[in-house]
Coordinates of C-alpha atoms and ligand atoms in Angstrom, one line a residue:
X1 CA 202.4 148.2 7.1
X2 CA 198.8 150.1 7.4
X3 CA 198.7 153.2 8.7
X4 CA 197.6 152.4 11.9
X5 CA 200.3 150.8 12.7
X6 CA 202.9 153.1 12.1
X7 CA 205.8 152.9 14.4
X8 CA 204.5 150.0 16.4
X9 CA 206.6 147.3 17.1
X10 CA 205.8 144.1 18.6
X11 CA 202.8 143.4 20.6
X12 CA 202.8 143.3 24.5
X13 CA 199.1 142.0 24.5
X14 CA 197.4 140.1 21.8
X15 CA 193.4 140.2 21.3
X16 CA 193.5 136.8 23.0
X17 CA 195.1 137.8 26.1
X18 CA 193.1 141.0 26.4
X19 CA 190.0 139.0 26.0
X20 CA 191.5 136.5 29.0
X21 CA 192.7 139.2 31.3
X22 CA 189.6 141.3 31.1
X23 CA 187.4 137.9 32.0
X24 CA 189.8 137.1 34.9
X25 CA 189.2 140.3 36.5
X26 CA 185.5 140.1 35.5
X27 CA 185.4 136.6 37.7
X28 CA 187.8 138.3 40.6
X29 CA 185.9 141.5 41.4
X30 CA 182.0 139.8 40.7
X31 CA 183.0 137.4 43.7
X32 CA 184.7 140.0 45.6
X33 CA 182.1 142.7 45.6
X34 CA 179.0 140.8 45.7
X35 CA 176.7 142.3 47.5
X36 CA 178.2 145.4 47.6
X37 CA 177.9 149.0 46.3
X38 CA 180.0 148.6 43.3
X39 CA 181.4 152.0 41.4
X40 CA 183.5 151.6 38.5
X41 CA 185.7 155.0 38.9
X42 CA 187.3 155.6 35.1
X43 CA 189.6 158.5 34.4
X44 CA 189.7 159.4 30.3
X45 CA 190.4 158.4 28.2
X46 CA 192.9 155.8 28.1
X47 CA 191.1 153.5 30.2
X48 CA 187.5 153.8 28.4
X49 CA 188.4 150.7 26.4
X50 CA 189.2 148.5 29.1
X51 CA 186.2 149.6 31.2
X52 CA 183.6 149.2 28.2
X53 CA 185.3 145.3 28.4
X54 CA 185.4 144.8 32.2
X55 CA 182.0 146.1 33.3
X56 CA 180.5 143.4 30.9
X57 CA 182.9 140.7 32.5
X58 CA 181.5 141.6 35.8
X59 CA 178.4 139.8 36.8
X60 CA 176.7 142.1 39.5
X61 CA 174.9 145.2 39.4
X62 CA 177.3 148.3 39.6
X63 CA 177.2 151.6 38.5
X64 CA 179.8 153.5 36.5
X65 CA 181.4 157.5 36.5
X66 CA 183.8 159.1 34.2
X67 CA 186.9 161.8 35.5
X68 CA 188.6 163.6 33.3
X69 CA 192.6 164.8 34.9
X70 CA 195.6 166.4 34.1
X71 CA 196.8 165.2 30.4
X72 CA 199.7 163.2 29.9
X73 CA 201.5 164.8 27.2
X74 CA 203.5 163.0 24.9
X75 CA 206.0 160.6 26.6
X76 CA 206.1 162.5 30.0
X77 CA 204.1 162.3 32.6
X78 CA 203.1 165.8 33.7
X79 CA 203.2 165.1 37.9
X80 CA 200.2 166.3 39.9
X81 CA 196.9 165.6 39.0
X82 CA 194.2 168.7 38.4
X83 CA 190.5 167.5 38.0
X84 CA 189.3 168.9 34.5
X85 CA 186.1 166.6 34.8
X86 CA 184.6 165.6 38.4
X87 CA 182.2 162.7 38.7
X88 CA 178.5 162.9 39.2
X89 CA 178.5 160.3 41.9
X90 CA 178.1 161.0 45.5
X91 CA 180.7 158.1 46.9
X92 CA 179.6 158.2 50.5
X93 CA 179.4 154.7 51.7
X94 CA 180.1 153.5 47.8
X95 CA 183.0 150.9 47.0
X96 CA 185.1 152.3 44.4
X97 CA 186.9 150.1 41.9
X98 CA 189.3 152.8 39.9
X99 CA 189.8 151.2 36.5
X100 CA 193.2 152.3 34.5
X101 CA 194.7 151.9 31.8
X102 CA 197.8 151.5 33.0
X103 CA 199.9 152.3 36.2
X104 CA 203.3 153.7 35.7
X105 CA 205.1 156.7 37.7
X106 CA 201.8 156.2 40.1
X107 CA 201.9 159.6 40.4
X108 CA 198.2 160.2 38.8
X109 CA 196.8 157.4 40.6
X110 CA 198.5 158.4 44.2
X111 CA 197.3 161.9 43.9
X112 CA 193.4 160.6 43.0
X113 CA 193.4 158.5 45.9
X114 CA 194.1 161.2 48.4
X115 CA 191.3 163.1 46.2
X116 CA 188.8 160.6 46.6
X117 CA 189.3 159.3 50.1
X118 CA 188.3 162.4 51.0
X119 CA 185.0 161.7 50.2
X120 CA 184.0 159.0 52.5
X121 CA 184.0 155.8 50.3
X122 CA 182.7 152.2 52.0
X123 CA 186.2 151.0 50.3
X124 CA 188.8 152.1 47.5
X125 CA 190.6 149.6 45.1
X126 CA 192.4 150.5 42.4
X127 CA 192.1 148.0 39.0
X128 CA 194.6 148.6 36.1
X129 CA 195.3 146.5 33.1
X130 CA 198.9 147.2 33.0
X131 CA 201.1 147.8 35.2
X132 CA 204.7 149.2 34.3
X133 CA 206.6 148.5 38.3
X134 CA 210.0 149.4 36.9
X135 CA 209.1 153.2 36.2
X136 CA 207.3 153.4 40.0
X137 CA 207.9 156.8 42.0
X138 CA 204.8 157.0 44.3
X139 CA 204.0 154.2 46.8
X140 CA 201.1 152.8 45.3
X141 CA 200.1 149.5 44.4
X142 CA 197.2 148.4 42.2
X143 CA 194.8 145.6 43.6
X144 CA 193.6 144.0 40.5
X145 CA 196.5 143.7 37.7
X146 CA 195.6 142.7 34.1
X147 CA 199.4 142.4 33.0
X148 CA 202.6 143.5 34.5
X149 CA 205.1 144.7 31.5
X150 CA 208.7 145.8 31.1
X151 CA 209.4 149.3 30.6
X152 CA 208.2 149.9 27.1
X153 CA 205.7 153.2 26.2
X154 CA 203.1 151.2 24.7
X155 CA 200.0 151.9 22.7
X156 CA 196.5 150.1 21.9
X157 CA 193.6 149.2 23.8
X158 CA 192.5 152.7 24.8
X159 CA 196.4 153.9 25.2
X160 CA 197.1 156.4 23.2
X161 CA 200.8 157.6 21.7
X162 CA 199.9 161.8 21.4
X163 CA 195.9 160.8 20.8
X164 CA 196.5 158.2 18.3
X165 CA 196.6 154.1 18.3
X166 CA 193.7 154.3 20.6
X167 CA 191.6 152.0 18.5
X168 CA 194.2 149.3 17.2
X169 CA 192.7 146.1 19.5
X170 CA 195.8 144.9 20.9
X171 CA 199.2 146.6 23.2
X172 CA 201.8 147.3 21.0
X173 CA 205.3 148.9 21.8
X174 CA 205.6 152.0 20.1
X175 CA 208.7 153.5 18.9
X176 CA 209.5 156.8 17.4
X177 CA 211.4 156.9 14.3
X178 CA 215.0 159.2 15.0
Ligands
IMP1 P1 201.4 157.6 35.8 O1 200.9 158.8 36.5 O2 202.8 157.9 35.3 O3 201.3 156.3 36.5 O4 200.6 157.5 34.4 C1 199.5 158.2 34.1 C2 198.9 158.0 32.7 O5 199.9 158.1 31.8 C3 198.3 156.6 32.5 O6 197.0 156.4 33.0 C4 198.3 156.6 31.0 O7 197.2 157.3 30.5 C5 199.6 157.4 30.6 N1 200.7 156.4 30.3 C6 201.6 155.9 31.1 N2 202.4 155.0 30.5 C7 201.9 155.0 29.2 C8 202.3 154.3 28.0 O8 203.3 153.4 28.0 N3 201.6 154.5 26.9 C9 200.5 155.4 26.9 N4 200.1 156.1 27.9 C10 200.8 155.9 29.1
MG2 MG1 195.1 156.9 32.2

């Protein structure tokens, strides 16, 4: 077993599937936001994989902004949600299309959306490529899903297990050795 895959076992998402998911959602939101002002919202870093693979599956012109929040550290999600990195864009009369990594407590997610409604958007989606429903706390609900999966900390495709696995090209379930 290489390096890279140290303590990763099984694989939630192949190459294949991410390849398939990411052109779904490419098809979805190009129809749906056609002729609209298209923002892709991304917060880092987990989702910078998926978002460098969407925004080429989407056939309209767009523009793109980065957010840096509160870490997730470890296994734990840390609750509230404290900007460390704002975006550049002004998102007056803008539709926003949040892409995630993955949605899980919601908590992050629920406490960006009150942040950013604030500012007067035309609309506010949210698009994740996973979604983890069984470990839900905050009333939130992502519009575009990649792949709902069981309740597994997983790593791969921009997820990260304590800044590592970021790079290996597929969702794998990672688990600690006792
Ligand atoms: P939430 O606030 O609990 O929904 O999750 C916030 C963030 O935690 C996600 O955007 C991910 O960056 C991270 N996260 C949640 N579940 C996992 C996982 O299974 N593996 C790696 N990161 C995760
Ligand atoms: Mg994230």
């Amino acid at each position: 077993m290489s390096e890279l895959t140290k303590n990763v076992n099984g694989v939630l998402v192949t190459e294949e599937e991410a390849r398939e998911i990411v052109a779904r959602l490419g098809k979805q939101v190009s129809e749906d936001y056609a002729g609209k002002n298209l923002v892709l919202v991304s917060v880092l870093k987990g989702a910078v994989v998926f978002m460098a693979d969407l925004m080429r599956a989407i056939d309209i012109p767009l523009t793109i902004d980065f957010m840096v929040v509160s870490s997730y550290h470890k296994t734990e999600s840390s609750g509230t949600v404290k900007i460390i990195k704002d975006l550049d864009t002004d998102l007056t009369g803008k539709d926003i299309l949040i892409v995630e990594d993955i949605l899980d407590t919601g908590r992050t997610l629920a406490s960006l959306i009150e942040i950013l409604k604030m500012r007067n958007p035309s609309s506010l989606k949210i698009c994740t490529f996973l979604d983890k429903p069984d470990r839900r706390v905050s009333k939130i609900e992502a519009d575009y899903i990649g792949k709902v999966i069981p309740d597994e900390f997983v790593v791969g495709y921009g997820l990260d297990y304590d800044e590592s696995y970021r790079n290996l090209p597929f969702v794998g379930i990672y688990t600690p050795e006792d």
